Short mmCIF file of C-alpha atoms in Angstrom, two decimals:
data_model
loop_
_atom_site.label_atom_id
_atom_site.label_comp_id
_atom_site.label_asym_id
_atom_site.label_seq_id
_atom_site.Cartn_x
_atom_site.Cartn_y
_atom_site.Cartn_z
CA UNK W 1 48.43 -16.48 -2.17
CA UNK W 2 47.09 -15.58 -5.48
CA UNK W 3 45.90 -18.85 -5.77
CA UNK W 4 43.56 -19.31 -2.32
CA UNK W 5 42.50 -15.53 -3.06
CA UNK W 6 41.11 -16.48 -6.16
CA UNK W 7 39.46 -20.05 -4.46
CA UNK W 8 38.36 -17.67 -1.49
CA UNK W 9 36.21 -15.13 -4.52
CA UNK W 10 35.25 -18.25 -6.12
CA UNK W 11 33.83 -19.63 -2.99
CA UNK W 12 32.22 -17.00 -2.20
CA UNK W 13 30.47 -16.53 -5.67
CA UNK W 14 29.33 -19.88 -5.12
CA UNK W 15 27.70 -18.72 -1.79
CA UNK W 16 26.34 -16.00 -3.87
CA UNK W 17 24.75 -18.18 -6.54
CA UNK W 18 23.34 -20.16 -3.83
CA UNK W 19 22.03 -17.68 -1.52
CA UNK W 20 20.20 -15.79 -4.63
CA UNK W 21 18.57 -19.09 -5.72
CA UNK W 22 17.15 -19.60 -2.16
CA UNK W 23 15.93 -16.11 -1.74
CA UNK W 24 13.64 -16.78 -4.37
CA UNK W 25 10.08 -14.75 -4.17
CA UNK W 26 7.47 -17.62 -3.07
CA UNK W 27 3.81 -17.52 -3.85
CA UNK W 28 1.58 -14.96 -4.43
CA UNK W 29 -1.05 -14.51 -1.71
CA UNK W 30 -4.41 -13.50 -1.58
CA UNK W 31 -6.15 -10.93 0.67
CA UNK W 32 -9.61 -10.57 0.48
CA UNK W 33 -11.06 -7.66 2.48
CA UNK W 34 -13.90 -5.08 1.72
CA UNK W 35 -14.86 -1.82 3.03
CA UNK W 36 -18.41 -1.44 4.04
CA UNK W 37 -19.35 -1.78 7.63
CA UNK W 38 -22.30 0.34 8.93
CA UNK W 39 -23.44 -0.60 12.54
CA UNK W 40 -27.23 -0.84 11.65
CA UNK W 41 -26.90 -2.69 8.66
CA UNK W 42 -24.46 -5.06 11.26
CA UNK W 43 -27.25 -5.25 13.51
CA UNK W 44 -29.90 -6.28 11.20
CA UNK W 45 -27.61 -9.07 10.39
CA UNK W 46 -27.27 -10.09 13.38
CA UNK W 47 -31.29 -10.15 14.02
CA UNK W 48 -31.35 -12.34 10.76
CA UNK W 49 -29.56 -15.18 12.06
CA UNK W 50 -30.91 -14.96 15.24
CA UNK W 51 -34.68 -14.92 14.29
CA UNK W 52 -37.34 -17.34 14.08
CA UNK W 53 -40.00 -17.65 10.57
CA UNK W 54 -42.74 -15.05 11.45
CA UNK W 55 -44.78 -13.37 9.76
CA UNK W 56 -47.15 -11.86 12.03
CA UNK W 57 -48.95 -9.51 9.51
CA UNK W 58 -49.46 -11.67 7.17
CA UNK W 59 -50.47 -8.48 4.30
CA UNK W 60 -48.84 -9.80 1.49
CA UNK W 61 -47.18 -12.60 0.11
CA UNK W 62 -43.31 -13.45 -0.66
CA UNK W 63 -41.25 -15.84 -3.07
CA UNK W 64 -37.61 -16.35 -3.37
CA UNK W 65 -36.89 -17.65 -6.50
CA UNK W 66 -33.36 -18.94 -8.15
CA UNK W 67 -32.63 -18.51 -11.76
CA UNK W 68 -29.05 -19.10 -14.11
CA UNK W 69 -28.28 -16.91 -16.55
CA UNK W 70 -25.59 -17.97 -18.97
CA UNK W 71 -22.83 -15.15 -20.21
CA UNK W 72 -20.87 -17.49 -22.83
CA UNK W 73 -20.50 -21.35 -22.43
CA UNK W 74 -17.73 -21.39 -19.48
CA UNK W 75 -19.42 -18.13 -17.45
CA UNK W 76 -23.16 -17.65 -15.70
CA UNK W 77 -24.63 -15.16 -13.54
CA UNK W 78 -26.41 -17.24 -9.91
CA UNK W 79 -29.56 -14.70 -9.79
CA UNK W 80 -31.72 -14.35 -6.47
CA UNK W 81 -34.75 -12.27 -6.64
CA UNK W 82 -37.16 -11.71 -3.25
CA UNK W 83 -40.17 -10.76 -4.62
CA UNK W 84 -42.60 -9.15 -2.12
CA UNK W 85 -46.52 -8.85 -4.09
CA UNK W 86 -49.92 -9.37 -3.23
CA UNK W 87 -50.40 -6.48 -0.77
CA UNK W 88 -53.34 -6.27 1.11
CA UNK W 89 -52.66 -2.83 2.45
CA UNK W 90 -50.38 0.04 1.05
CA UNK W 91 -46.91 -0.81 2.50
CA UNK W 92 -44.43 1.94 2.77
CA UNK W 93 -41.04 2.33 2.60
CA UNK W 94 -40.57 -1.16 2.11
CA UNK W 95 -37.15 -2.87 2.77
CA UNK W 96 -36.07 -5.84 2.00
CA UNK W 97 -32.83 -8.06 3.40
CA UNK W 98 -31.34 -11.24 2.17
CA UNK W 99 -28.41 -13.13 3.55
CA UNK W 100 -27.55 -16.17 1.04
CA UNK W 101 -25.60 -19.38 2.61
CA UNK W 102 -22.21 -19.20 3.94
CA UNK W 103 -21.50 -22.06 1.82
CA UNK W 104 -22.48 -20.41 -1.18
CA UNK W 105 -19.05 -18.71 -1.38
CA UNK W 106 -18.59 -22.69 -2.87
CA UNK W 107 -19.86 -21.54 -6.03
CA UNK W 108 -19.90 -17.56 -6.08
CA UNK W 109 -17.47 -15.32 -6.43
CA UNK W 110 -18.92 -12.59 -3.85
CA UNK W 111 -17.09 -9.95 -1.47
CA UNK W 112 -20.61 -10.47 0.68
CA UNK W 113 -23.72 -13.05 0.34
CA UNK W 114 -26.31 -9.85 1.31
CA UNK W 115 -28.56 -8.85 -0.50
CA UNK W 116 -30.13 -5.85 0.00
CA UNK W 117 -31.97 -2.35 -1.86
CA UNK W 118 -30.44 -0.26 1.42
CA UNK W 119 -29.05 1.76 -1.25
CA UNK W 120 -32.36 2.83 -2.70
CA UNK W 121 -32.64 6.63 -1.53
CA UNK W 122 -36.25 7.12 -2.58
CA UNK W 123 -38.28 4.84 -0.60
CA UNK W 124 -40.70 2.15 -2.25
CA UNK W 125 -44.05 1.66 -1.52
CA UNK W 126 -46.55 -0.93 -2.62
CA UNK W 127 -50.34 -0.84 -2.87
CA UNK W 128 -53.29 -2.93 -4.13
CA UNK W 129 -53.51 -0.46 -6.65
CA UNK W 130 -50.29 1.54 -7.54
CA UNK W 131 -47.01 -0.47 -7.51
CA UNK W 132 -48.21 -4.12 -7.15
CA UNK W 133 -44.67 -5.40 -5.39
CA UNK W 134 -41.00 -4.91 -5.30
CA UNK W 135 -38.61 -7.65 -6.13
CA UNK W 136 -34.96 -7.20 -4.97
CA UNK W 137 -32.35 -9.12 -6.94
CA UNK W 138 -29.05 -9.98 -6.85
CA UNK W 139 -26.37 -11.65 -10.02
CA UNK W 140 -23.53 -13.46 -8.55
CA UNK W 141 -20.81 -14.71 -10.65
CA UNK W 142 -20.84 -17.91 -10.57
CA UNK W 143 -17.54 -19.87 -10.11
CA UNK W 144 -16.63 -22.30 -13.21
CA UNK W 145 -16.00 -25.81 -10.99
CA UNK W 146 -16.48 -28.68 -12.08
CA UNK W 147 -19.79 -29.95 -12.06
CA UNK W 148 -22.57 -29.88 -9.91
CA UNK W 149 -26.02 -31.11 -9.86
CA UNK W 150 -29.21 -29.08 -8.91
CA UNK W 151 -29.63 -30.82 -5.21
CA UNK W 152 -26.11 -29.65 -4.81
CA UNK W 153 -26.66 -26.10 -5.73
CA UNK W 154 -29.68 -26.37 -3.43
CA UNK W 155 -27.59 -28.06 -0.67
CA UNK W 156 -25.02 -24.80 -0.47
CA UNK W 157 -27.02 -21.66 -0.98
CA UNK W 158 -30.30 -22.55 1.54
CA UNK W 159 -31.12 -21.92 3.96
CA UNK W 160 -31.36 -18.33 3.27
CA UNK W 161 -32.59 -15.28 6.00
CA UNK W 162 -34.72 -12.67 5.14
CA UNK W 163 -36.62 -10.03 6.58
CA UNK W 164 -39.10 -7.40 5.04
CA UNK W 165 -39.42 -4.21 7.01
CA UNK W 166 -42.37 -1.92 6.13
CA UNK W 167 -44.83 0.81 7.66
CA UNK W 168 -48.58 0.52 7.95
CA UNK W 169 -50.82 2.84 6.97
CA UNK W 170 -51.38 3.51 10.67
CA UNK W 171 -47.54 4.74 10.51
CA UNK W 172 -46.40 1.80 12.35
CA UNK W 173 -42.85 -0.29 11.26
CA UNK W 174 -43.21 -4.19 11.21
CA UNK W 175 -40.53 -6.36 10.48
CA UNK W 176 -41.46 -9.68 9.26
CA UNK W 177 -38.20 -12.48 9.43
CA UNK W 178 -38.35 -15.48 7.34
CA UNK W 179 -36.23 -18.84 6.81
CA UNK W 180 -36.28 -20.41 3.26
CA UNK W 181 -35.04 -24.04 2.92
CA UNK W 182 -34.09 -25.41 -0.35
CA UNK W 183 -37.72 -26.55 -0.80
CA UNK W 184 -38.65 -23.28 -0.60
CA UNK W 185 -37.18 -22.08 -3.27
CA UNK W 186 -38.86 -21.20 -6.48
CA UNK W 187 -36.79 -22.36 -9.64
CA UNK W 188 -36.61 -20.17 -12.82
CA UNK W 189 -36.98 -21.99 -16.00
CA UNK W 190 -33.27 -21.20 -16.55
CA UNK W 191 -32.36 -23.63 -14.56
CA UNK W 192 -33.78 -26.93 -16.14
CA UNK W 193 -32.01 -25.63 -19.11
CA UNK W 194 -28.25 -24.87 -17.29
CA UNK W 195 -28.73 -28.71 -16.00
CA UNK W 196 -29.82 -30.11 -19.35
CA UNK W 197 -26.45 -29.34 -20.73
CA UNK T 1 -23.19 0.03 0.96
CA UNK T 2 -23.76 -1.22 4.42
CA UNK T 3 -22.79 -5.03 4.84
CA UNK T 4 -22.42 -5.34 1.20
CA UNK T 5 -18.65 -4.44 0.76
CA UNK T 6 -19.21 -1.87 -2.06
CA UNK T 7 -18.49 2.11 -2.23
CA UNK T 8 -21.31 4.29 -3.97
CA UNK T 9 -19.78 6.21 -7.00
CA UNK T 10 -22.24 7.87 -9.20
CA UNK T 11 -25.79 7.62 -9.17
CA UNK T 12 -28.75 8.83 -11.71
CA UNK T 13 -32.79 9.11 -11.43
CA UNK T 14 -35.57 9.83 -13.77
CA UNK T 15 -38.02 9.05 -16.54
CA UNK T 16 -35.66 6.11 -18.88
CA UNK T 17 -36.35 7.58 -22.30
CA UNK T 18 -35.02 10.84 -21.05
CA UNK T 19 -31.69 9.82 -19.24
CA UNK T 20 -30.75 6.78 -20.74
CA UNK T 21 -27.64 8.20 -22.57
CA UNK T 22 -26.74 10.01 -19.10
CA UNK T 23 -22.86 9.16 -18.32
CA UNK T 24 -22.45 7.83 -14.82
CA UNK T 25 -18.74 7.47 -13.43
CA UNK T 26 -17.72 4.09 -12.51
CA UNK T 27 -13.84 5.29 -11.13
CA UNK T 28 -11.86 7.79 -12.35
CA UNK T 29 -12.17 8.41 -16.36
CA UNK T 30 -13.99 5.27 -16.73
CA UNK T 31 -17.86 5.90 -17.48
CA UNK T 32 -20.99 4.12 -18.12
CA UNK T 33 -24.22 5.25 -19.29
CA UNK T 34 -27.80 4.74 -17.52
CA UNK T 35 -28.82 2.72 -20.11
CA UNK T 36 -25.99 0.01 -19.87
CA UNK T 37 -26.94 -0.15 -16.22
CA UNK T 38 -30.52 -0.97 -16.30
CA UNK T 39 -29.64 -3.17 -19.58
CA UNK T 40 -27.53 -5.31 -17.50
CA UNK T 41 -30.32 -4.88 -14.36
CA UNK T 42 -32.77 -6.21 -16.60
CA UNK T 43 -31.15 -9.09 -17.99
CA UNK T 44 -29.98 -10.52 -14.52
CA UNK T 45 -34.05 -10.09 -13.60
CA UNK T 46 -35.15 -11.39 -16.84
CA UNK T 47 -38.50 -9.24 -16.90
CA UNK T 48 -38.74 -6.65 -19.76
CA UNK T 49 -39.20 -2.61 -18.51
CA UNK T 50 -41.92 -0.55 -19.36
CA UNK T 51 -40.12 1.99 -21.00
CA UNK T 52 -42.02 5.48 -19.63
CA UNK T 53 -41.26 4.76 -15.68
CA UNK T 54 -38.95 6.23 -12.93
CA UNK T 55 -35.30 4.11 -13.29
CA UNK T 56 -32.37 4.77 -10.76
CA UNK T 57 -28.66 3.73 -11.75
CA UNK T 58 -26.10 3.25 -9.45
CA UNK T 59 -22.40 2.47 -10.05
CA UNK T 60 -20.19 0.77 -7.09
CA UNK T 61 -16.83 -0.37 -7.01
CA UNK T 62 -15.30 -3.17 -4.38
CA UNK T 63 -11.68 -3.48 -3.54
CA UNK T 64 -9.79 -6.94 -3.71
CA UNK T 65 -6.43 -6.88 -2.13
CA UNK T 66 -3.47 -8.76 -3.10
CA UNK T 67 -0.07 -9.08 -2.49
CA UNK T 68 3.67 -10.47 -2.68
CA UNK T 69 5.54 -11.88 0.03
CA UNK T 70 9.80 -11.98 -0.27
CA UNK T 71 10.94 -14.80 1.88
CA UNK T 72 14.22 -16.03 3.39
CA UNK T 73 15.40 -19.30 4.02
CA UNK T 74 16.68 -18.61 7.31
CA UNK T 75 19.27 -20.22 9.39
CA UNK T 76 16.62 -21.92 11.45
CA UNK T 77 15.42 -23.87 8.22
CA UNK T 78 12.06 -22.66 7.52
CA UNK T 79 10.89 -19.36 5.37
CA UNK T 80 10.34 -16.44 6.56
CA UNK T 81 8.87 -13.19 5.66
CA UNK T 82 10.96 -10.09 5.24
CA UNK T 83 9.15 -8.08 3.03
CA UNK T 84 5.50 -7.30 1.76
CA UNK T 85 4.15 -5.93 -1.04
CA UNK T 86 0.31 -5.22 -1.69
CA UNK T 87 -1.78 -3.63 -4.34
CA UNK T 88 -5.81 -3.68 -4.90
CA UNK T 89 -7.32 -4.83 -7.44
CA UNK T 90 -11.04 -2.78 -8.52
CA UNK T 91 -13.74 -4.37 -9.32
CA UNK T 92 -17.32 -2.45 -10.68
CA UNK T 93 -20.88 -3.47 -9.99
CA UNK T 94 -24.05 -2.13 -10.97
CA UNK T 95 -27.31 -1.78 -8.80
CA UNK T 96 -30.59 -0.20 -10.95
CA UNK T 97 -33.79 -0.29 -10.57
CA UNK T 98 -36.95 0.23 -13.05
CA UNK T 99 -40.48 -0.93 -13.15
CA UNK T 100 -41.35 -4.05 -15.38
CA UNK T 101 -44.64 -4.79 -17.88
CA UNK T 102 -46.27 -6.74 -14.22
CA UNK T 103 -46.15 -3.01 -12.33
CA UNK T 104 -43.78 -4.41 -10.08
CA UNK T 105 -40.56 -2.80 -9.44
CA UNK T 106 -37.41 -4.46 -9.86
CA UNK T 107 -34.16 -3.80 -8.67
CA UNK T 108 -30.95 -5.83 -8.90
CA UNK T 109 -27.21 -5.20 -8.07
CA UNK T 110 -24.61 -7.17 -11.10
CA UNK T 111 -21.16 -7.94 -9.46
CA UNK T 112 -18.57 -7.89 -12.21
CA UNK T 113 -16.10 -9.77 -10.92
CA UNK T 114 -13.18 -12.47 -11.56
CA UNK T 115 -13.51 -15.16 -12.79
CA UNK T 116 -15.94 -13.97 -15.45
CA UNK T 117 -14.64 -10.43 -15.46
CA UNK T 118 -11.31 -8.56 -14.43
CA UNK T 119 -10.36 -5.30 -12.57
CA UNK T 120 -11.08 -2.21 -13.70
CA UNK T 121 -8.21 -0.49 -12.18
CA UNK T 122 -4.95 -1.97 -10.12
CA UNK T 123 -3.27 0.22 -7.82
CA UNK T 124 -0.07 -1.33 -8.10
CA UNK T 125 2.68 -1.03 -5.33
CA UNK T 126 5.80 -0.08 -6.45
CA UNK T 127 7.56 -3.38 -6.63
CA UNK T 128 4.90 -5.45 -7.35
CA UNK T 129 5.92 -6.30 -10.71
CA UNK T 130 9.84 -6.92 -9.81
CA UNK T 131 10.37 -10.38 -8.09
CA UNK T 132 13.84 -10.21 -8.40
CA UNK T 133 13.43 -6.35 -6.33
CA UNK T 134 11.44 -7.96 -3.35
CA UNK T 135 13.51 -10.57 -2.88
CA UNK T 136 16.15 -8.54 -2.70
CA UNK T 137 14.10 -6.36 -0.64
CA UNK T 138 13.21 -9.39 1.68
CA UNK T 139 17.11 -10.02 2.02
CA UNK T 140 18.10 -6.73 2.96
CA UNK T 141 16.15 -7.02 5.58
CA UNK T 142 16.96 -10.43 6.93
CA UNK T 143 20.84 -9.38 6.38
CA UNK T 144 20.82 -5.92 8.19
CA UNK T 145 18.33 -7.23 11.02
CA UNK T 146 16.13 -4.77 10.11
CA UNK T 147 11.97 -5.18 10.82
CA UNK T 148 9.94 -6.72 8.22
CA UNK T 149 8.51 -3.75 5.99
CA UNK T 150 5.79 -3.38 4.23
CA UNK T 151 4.31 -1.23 1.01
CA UNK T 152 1.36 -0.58 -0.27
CA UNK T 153 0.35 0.50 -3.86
CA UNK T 154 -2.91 2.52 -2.31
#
């Protein structure tokens, strides 16, 4: 009786043993989720994937230009800058909105792909003769992957939405929408250098 | 900030040479100063400032969420989740802007984030760091048909 009592607790530490081995903790997941929803911003979003290249007043002139800054060997910074200059007319309260590639999020580490200067509270404006334009930047952190070439770079953040919101001096708000492709992108001298290497 | 995923924290204005050793907060006890922000603004642009102008430093802070998941290998033969743990990770970013040498105004926002920097706080949940807790956790569960719970370190 002794005996089988003892082979019964043995058993059953067995079971034990086994059933704390399989209960093992597995993986480690990943949620990525961000506050930061605000209808209008949602909704000029939406109108930047929905709208066609215009540029209807034509007052000024725009670039979008692409530039690598290195941190230390392994780490760089993916900078975007929309520069609006060249005004022919003072421009008020200008605003500018950038929406980078899905496919970017390839390369960058990003919560979002916007880029924005909503969060300026003082308003810009931009004249012939006081400030001559605005440019409205964003550095990414750029993931270390393997390797990639400059075409493929080019291949995964265009094409790229924009649209520059301003008031006339006639008080009037125009919003002017435009689609850059990869060729119309304006490389920083950074970048001959990061592909050197 | 709208569609951007980041939470205002602290934000300064004014002429540079007067507020550049102004302490923003970043979270909590953590601070930067106005000049670090439109240091690191400037660099990302690569245009120099003219130093007598109107500057603006912001700091943000965006939340990544992770999390632990305590599993049972059920009677049915596949794993199955009896227990969750999450915590957030913090993360800061900078947005400043200033006016360069050109008289053009430049602005930029500077994620720091992983994999080239890491989080600035972690809300940890309480097991988080106990594997041997939320399994046992996760087993509890399964064994006392109870629901699958959850906790959160935030």
């Amino acid at each position: 009786m002794v005996t089988s009592w003892r082979a019964i607790s043995f058993s059953l530490l067995i079971v034990t043993a086994v059933v704390l081995l399989v209960f093992a903790v597995r993986g480690e997941r990943s949620i990525t989720s961000y506050y930061g929803t605000h209808e209008t911003h949602v909704e000029d979003l939406r109108r930047l994937n929905t709208a066609d290249h215009k540029n209807p007043s034509g007052a000024y002139k725009v670039a979008l230009s692409v530039a690598i800054r290195r941190i230390d060997p392994k780490y760089s910074h993916l900078v975007f800058e929309l520069l609006v200059k060249n005004p022919e007319v003072l421009m008020g309260n200008v605003r500018v909105l950038y929406l980078i590639s899905e496919r970017a999020h390839e390369l960058l580490s990003a919560s979002s792909l916007v880029v924005s200067n909503a969060m300026a509270e003082m308003p810009t404006t931009i004249s012939p003769t006081g400030l001559l334009g605005i440019g409205v930047s964003r550095a990414f952190v750029l993931r270390p992957v393997i390797e990639f070439t400059r075409m493929q770079l080019l291949g995964v953040i265009a094409p790229i939405r924009a649209s520059v919101t301003w008031v006339t001096p006639a008080g009037e708000t125009v919003t002017d929408y435009y689609v850059f492709g990869a060729s119309d992108l304006e490389m920083d001298e950074s970048m001959d250098d990061y592909f050197a290497d | 900030m709208p569609g951007l995923g980041m939470i205002r924290q602290d934000q300064r204005s004014g002429i540079y040479s007067l507020i550049k050793d102004v302490s923003l907060i970043v979270i909590g006890l953590k601070l930067t100063t106005v000049q670090n922000i439109i240091m690191s603004v400037a660099q990302a642009v690569g245009a120099s400032m003219a130093i007598d102008h109107l500057v603006t430093a912001q700091t943000f802070i965006s939340y990544r969420y992770v999390g632990k998941e305590g599993q049972v290998w059920t009677e049915s033969l596949v794993w199955q989740t009896w227990f969750d743990t999450r915590s957030r990770e913090v993360y800061k970013h900078y947005w400043g802007t200033y006016v360069c040498h050109n008289n053009f105004q430049r602005q930029a926002t500077v994620d720091f984030l992983p994999p080239l920097h890491s989080w600035i706080r972690f809300d940890a949940s309480p097991s988080y760091h106990n594997d041997s807790l939320i399994a046992h956790r996760a087993f509890d569960n399964w064994f006392h048909k109870r629901a699958w719970t959850v906790e959160y370190g935030y």
